[in-house]
């Protein structure tokens, strides 16, 4: 136990002696883990966001002017059979006239002696639909149905979000990998500097019969401590960011960011692995 406390104390001393380089290493770990954390949270919630937007996404189908309410009901049954369609809502001629009057204040029947508005329906896309939400096939199938006149939609919005998500995920993965490599090198250089500044002490310990393992442990602990500090900062940032974002979202929408906070344990594990790689890279060259 005394030996472990001694080695831990040496690791802490090394951190204090090289504050600037240690700060650089800790910041690098913090940056890389924050990026990985953002990736994880994005992966968890983007699909949820897309599903949420699908519930808000609607396709408006207008039938030909000669189509009656009864005929429209038959056509709508065919629309419901199309893959990706969640539900439909019929808007009769009478209901359409009421909506028009409430929005514009005019009663068309007073001028035309008949109701010129067509029967229509609102189509809701399935909330959970395997793969990308490919709107075009749904629209084309609806247009093929007899009695359909026009179809209004904004399907490109969700498609763009899904495309942006895939590209963003790939880009962030590349950035995270690059940052991890840089972090490993920075930790390695920090340990090298510490080893170089303690070269006389290392020689003295070797002359006294200290094993290489005994000499290496303080430097390994230094790297691990740097990584843990970076992980603590990254965890605090991610937790605070998610909490703050949910506070804002609660004022605007029912959508919230959900996070399985157990992934913070994985962040600490990744931090330790990064530090061990960096420390081992430096130690293997200078302490043999």
GROMACS .gro file of C-alpha atoms in nm:
model
  288
    1UNK     CA    1   0.000   0.000   0.000
    2UNK     CA    2   0.283   0.239   0.090
    3UNK     CA    3   0.451   0.162  -0.242
    4UNK     CA    4   0.131   0.239  -0.433
    5UNK     CA    5   0.082   0.568  -0.249
    6UNK     CA    6   0.441   0.662  -0.327
    7UNK     CA    7   0.393   0.588  -0.698
    8UNK     CA    8   0.062   0.779  -0.703
    9UNK     CA    9   0.229   1.073  -0.530
   10UNK     CA   10   0.502   1.078  -0.793
   11UNK     CA   11   0.238   1.080  -1.065
   12UNK     CA   12   0.064   1.378  -0.905
   13UNK     CA   13   0.395   1.561  -0.866
   14UNK     CA   14   0.466   1.513  -1.234
   15UNK     CA   15   0.130   1.669  -1.317
   16UNK     CA   16   0.208   1.975  -1.106
   17UNK     CA   17   0.560   2.018  -1.246
   18UNK     CA   18   0.448   2.042  -1.608
   19UNK     CA   19   0.125   2.236  -1.581
   20UNK     CA   20   0.122   2.378  -1.935
   21UNK     CA   21   0.185   2.050  -2.115
   22UNK     CA   22  -0.053   1.870  -1.880
   23UNK     CA   23  -0.321   2.129  -1.958
   24UNK     CA   24  -0.270   2.064  -2.330
   25UNK     CA   25  -0.303   1.689  -2.279
   26UNK     CA   26  -0.612   1.722  -2.057
   27UNK     CA   27  -0.774   1.960  -2.305
   28UNK     CA   28  -0.705   1.716  -2.590
   29UNK     CA   29  -0.867   1.431  -2.396
   30UNK     CA   30  -1.158   1.659  -2.311
   31UNK     CA   31  -1.202   1.756  -2.677
   32UNK     CA   32  -1.184   1.401  -2.810
   33UNK     CA   33  -1.422   1.260  -2.548
   34UNK     CA   34  -1.666   1.548  -2.597
   35UNK     CA   35  -1.671   1.473  -2.970
   36UNK     CA   36  -1.729   1.103  -2.904
   37UNK     CA   37  -2.004   1.194  -2.656
   38UNK     CA   38  -2.175   1.420  -2.907
   39UNK     CA   39  -2.157   1.138  -3.162
   40UNK     CA   40  -2.319   0.896  -2.919
   41UNK     CA   41  -2.595   1.137  -2.820
   42UNK     CA   42  -2.659   1.226  -3.186
   43UNK     CA   43  -2.685   0.859  -3.277
   44UNK     CA   44  -2.934   0.799  -2.996
   45UNK     CA   45  -3.157   1.096  -3.070
   46UNK     CA   46  -3.146   1.162  -3.444
   47UNK     CA   47  -3.368   0.864  -3.523
   48UNK     CA   48  -3.601   0.979  -3.247
   49UNK     CA   49  -3.608   1.329  -3.398
   50UNK     CA   50  -3.682   1.192  -3.743
   51UNK     CA   51  -3.964   0.979  -3.604
   52UNK     CA   52  -4.099   1.284  -3.421
   53UNK     CA   53  -4.091   1.489  -3.741
   54UNK     CA   54  -4.269   1.212  -3.928
   55UNK     CA   55  -4.560   1.246  -3.688
   56UNK     CA   56  -4.577   1.614  -3.780
   57UNK     CA   57  -4.528   1.548  -4.150
   58UNK     CA   58  -4.841   1.543  -4.361
   59UNK     CA   59  -4.930   1.483  -4.725
   60UNK     CA   60  -5.232   1.668  -4.860
   61UNK     CA   61  -5.431   1.483  -5.127
   62UNK     CA   62  -5.695   1.668  -5.330
   63UNK     CA   63  -5.947   1.469  -5.528
   64UNK     CA   64  -6.105   1.572  -5.856
   65UNK     CA   65  -6.402   1.806  -5.836
   66UNK     CA   66  -6.645   1.537  -5.947
   67UNK     CA   67  -6.548   1.298  -5.667
   68UNK     CA   68  -6.813   1.266  -5.397
   69UNK     CA   69  -6.748   1.210  -5.026
   70UNK     CA   70  -6.849   0.845  -5.061
   71UNK     CA   71  -6.611   0.787  -5.354
   72UNK     CA   72  -6.330   0.962  -5.166
   73UNK     CA   73  -6.370   0.718  -4.877
   74UNK     CA   74  -6.307   0.428  -5.117
   75UNK     CA   75  -5.997   0.598  -5.260
   76UNK     CA   76  -5.868   0.671  -4.911
   77UNK     CA   77  -5.891   0.302  -4.824
   78UNK     CA   78  -5.648   0.237  -5.111
   79UNK     CA   79  -5.415   0.509  -4.982
   80UNK     CA   80  -5.406   0.339  -4.641
   81UNK     CA   81  -5.271   0.023  -4.807
   82UNK     CA   82  -4.957   0.204  -4.929
   83UNK     CA   83  -4.642   0.111  -4.727
   84UNK     CA   84  -4.533   0.402  -4.510
   85UNK     CA   85  -4.881   0.547  -4.461
   86UNK     CA   86  -4.982   0.565  -4.095
   87UNK     CA   87  -5.328   0.722  -4.105
   88UNK     CA   88  -5.560   0.933  -4.317
   89UNK     CA   89  -5.815   1.201  -4.237
   90UNK     CA   90  -6.101   1.276  -4.473
   91UNK     CA   91  -6.192   1.641  -4.531
   92UNK     CA   92  -6.533   1.661  -4.693
   93UNK     CA   93  -6.653   1.940  -4.919
   94UNK     CA   94  -6.857   2.082  -4.631
   95UNK     CA   95  -6.560   2.074  -4.391
   96UNK     CA   96  -6.335   2.234  -4.652
   97UNK     CA   97  -6.589   2.513  -4.697
   98UNK     CA   98  -6.598   2.576  -4.320
   99UNK     CA   99  -6.217   2.595  -4.308
  100UNK     CA  100  -6.212   2.837  -4.602
  101UNK     CA  101  -6.474   3.056  -4.443
  102UNK     CA  102  -6.294   3.063  -4.106
  103UNK     CA  103  -5.965   3.159  -4.270
  104UNK     CA  104  -6.082   3.408  -4.530
  105UNK     CA  105  -6.421   3.516  -4.398
  106UNK     CA  106  -6.602   3.456  -4.729
  107UNK     CA  107  -6.873   3.205  -4.812
  108UNK     CA  108  -6.807   3.083  -5.166
  109UNK     CA  109  -7.160   2.946  -5.205
  110UNK     CA  110  -7.299   3.299  -5.185
  111UNK     CA  111  -7.112   3.393  -5.504
  112UNK     CA  112  -7.119   3.066  -5.697
  113UNK     CA  113  -7.437   2.900  -5.573
  114UNK     CA  114  -7.239   2.577  -5.526
  115UNK     CA  115  -6.937   2.451  -5.331
  116UNK     CA  116  -6.631   2.451  -5.563
  117UNK     CA  117  -6.393   2.306  -5.305
  118UNK     CA  118  -6.288   1.945  -5.365
  119UNK     CA  119  -6.288   1.657  -5.123
  120UNK     CA  120  -5.941   1.605  -4.978
  121UNK     CA  121  -5.757   1.404  -4.718
  122UNK     CA  122  -5.452   1.441  -4.498
  123UNK     CA  123  -5.207   1.151  -4.500
  124UNK     CA  124  -4.980   1.094  -4.201
  125UNK     CA  125  -4.656   0.902  -4.255
  126UNK     CA  126  -4.575   0.609  -4.027
  127UNK     CA  127  -4.385   0.705  -3.714
  128UNK     CA  128  -4.163   0.397  -3.728
  129UNK     CA  129  -4.077   0.303  -4.080
  130UNK     CA  130  -3.775   0.084  -4.159
  131UNK     CA  131  -3.496   0.264  -4.341
  132UNK     CA  132  -3.505   0.612  -4.488
  133UNK     CA  133  -3.836   0.788  -4.534
  134UNK     CA  134  -3.853   0.778  -4.913
  135UNK     CA  135  -4.149   1.000  -4.992
  136UNK     CA  136  -4.139   0.980  -5.373
  137UNK     CA  137  -4.274   0.621  -5.401
  138UNK     CA  138  -4.557   0.706  -5.160
  139UNK     CA  139  -4.648   1.015  -5.361
  140UNK     CA  140  -4.635   0.825  -5.691
  141UNK     CA  141  -4.860   0.549  -5.555
  142UNK     CA  142  -5.112   0.808  -5.437
  143UNK     CA  143  -5.111   0.982  -5.776
  144UNK     CA  144  -5.187   0.651  -5.948
  145UNK     CA  145  -5.515   0.618  -5.758
  146UNK     CA  146  -5.822   0.704  -5.964
  147UNK     CA  147  -5.986   1.028  -5.863
  148UNK     CA  148  -5.671   1.194  -5.724
  149UNK     CA  149  -5.612   1.540  -5.871
  150UNK     CA  150  -5.312   1.693  -5.691
  151UNK     CA  151  -5.077   1.596  -5.407
  152UNK     CA  152  -4.900   1.854  -5.192
  153UNK     CA  153  -4.602   1.752  -4.982
  154UNK     CA  154  -4.266   1.862  -4.841
  155UNK     CA  155  -4.093   1.525  -4.830
  156UNK     CA  156  -3.755   1.671  -4.916
  157UNK     CA  157  -3.728   1.814  -4.564
  158UNK     CA  158  -3.705   1.480  -4.380
  159UNK     CA  159  -3.494   1.330  -4.660
  160UNK     CA  160  -3.246   1.615  -4.623
  161UNK     CA  161  -3.233   1.569  -4.247
  162UNK     CA  162  -3.160   1.197  -4.286
  163UNK     CA  163  -2.894   1.265  -4.550
  164UNK     CA  164  -2.736   1.536  -4.335
  165UNK     CA  165  -2.740   1.299  -4.037
  166UNK     CA  166  -2.549   1.028  -4.225
  167UNK     CA  167  -2.292   1.274  -4.359
  168UNK     CA  168  -2.257   1.446  -4.023
  169UNK     CA  169  -2.211   1.115  -3.843
  170UNK     CA  170  -1.940   1.011  -4.088
  171UNK     CA  171  -1.766   1.348  -4.062
  172UNK     CA  172  -1.776   1.355  -3.682
  173UNK     CA  173  -1.643   0.998  -3.670
  174UNK     CA  174  -1.344   1.102  -3.880
  175UNK     CA  175  -1.285   1.409  -3.667
  176UNK     CA  176  -1.310   1.206  -3.345
  177UNK     CA  177  -1.060   0.951  -3.477
  178UNK     CA  178  -0.817   1.226  -3.578
  179UNK     CA  179  -0.850   1.397  -3.239
  180UNK     CA  180  -0.787   1.067  -3.059
  181UNK     CA  181  -0.465   1.016  -3.257
  182UNK     CA  182  -0.352   1.370  -3.176
  183UNK     CA  183  -0.442   1.315  -2.810
  184UNK     CA  184  -0.233   0.997  -2.796
  185UNK     CA  185   0.065   1.187  -2.939
  186UNK     CA  186   0.019   1.480  -2.701
  187UNK     CA  187   0.002   1.250  -2.398
  188UNK     CA  188   0.309   1.067  -2.527
  189UNK     CA  189   0.500   1.395  -2.565
  190UNK     CA  190   0.391   1.506  -2.217
  191UNK     CA  191   0.521   1.182  -2.067
  192UNK     CA  192   0.844   1.213  -2.269
  193UNK     CA  193   0.900   1.560  -2.125
  194UNK     CA  194   0.839   1.430  -1.774
  195UNK     CA  195   1.077   1.138  -1.828
  196UNK     CA  196   1.346   1.369  -1.967
  197UNK     CA  197   1.317   1.608  -1.673
  198UNK     CA  198   1.351   1.312  -1.435
  199UNK     CA  199   1.632   1.135  -1.620
  200UNK     CA  200   1.878   1.182  -1.333
  201UNK     CA  201   1.629   1.037  -1.085
  202UNK     CA  202   1.563   0.744  -1.319
  203UNK     CA  203   1.935   0.670  -1.341
  204UNK     CA  204   1.967   0.685  -0.963
  205UNK     CA  205   1.674   0.448  -0.917
  206UNK     CA  206   1.825   0.202  -1.163
  207UNK     CA  207   2.154   0.214  -0.975
  208UNK     CA  208   1.963   0.135  -0.656
  209UNK     CA  209   1.813  -0.172  -0.823
  210UNK     CA  210   1.464  -0.042  -0.901
  211UNK     CA  211   1.286  -0.244  -1.168
  212UNK     CA  212   1.166  -0.092  -1.495
  213UNK     CA  213   0.808  -0.159  -1.389
  214UNK     CA  214   0.856   0.039  -1.067
  215UNK     CA  215   1.003   0.329  -1.264
  216UNK     CA  216   0.733   0.322  -1.532
  217UNK     CA  217   0.427   0.321  -1.305
  218UNK     CA  218   0.440   0.692  -1.199
  219UNK     CA  219   0.452   0.797  -1.565
  220UNK     CA  220   0.166   0.563  -1.654
  221UNK     CA  221  -0.035   0.701  -1.362
  222UNK     CA  222   0.039   1.053  -1.482
  223UNK     CA  223  -0.111   0.972  -1.821
  224UNK     CA  224  -0.414   0.803  -1.663
  225UNK     CA  225  -0.473   1.100  -1.432
  226UNK     CA  226  -0.461   1.336  -1.730
  227UNK     CA  227  -0.718   1.122  -1.908
  228UNK     CA  228  -0.947   1.103  -1.605
  229UNK     CA  229  -0.939   1.482  -1.566
  230UNK     CA  230  -1.031   1.520  -1.932
  231UNK     CA  231  -1.311   1.264  -1.894
  232UNK     CA  232  -1.454   1.446  -1.591
  233UNK     CA  233  -1.461   1.776  -1.782
  234UNK     CA  234  -1.615   1.613  -2.090
  235UNK     CA  235  -1.882   1.439  -1.880
  236UNK     CA  236  -1.969   1.765  -1.704
  237UNK     CA  237  -1.996   1.948  -2.037
  238UNK     CA  238  -2.216   1.681  -2.197
  239UNK     CA  239  -2.444   1.655  -1.895
  240UNK     CA  240  -2.479   2.032  -1.870
  241UNK     CA  241  -2.539   2.070  -2.245
  242UNK     CA  242  -2.811   1.803  -2.250
  243UNK     CA  243  -2.979   1.946  -1.940
  244UNK     CA  244  -2.971   2.300  -2.080
  245UNK     CA  245  -3.094   2.188  -2.423
  246UNK     CA  246  -3.387   2.001  -2.267
  247UNK     CA  247  -3.480   2.307  -2.061
  248UNK     CA  248  -3.498   2.512  -2.382
  249UNK     CA  249  -3.679   2.241  -2.577
  250UNK     CA  250  -3.940   2.203  -2.304
  251UNK     CA  251  -4.047   2.562  -2.374
  252UNK     CA  252  -4.078   2.502  -2.748
  253UNK     CA  253  -4.180   2.142  -2.811
  254UNK     CA  254  -4.251   1.804  -2.655
  255UNK     CA  255  -3.931   1.659  -2.802
  256UNK     CA  256  -3.653   1.593  -2.548
  257UNK     CA  257  -3.300   1.462  -2.576
  258UNK     CA  258  -3.272   1.120  -2.415
  259UNK     CA  259  -2.934   0.989  -2.304
  260UNK     CA  260  -2.831   0.660  -2.147
  261UNK     CA  261  -2.587   0.806  -1.898
  262UNK     CA  262  -2.412   0.472  -1.855
  263UNK     CA  263  -2.217   0.570  -2.166
  264UNK     CA  264  -2.016   0.809  -1.945
  265UNK     CA  265  -1.852   0.500  -1.799
  266UNK     CA  266  -1.744   0.407  -2.152
  267UNK     CA  267  -1.600   0.756  -2.193
  268UNK     CA  268  -1.381   0.704  -1.887
  269UNK     CA  269  -1.273   0.365  -2.021
  270UNK     CA  270  -1.186   0.518  -2.359
  271UNK     CA  271  -0.991   0.790  -2.178
  272UNK     CA  272  -0.786   0.533  -1.986
  273UNK     CA  273  -0.716   0.335  -2.304
  274UNK     CA  274  -0.602   0.652  -2.483
  275UNK     CA  275  -0.373   0.741  -2.193
  276UNK     CA  276  -0.224   0.391  -2.179
  277UNK     CA  277  -0.147   0.403  -2.551
  278UNK     CA  278   0.016   0.744  -2.517
  279UNK     CA  279   0.210   0.658  -2.202
  280UNK     CA  280   0.329   0.323  -2.336
  281UNK     CA  281   0.444   0.487  -2.658
  282UNK     CA  282   0.663   0.729  -2.466
  283UNK     CA  283   0.787   0.490  -2.198
  284UNK     CA  284   0.887   0.215  -2.442
  285UNK     CA  285   1.136   0.449  -2.608
  286UNK     CA  286   1.297   0.597  -2.300
  287UNK     CA  287   1.277   0.334  -2.026
  288UNK     CA  288   1.413  -0.004  -2.131
   0.00000   0.00000   0.00000
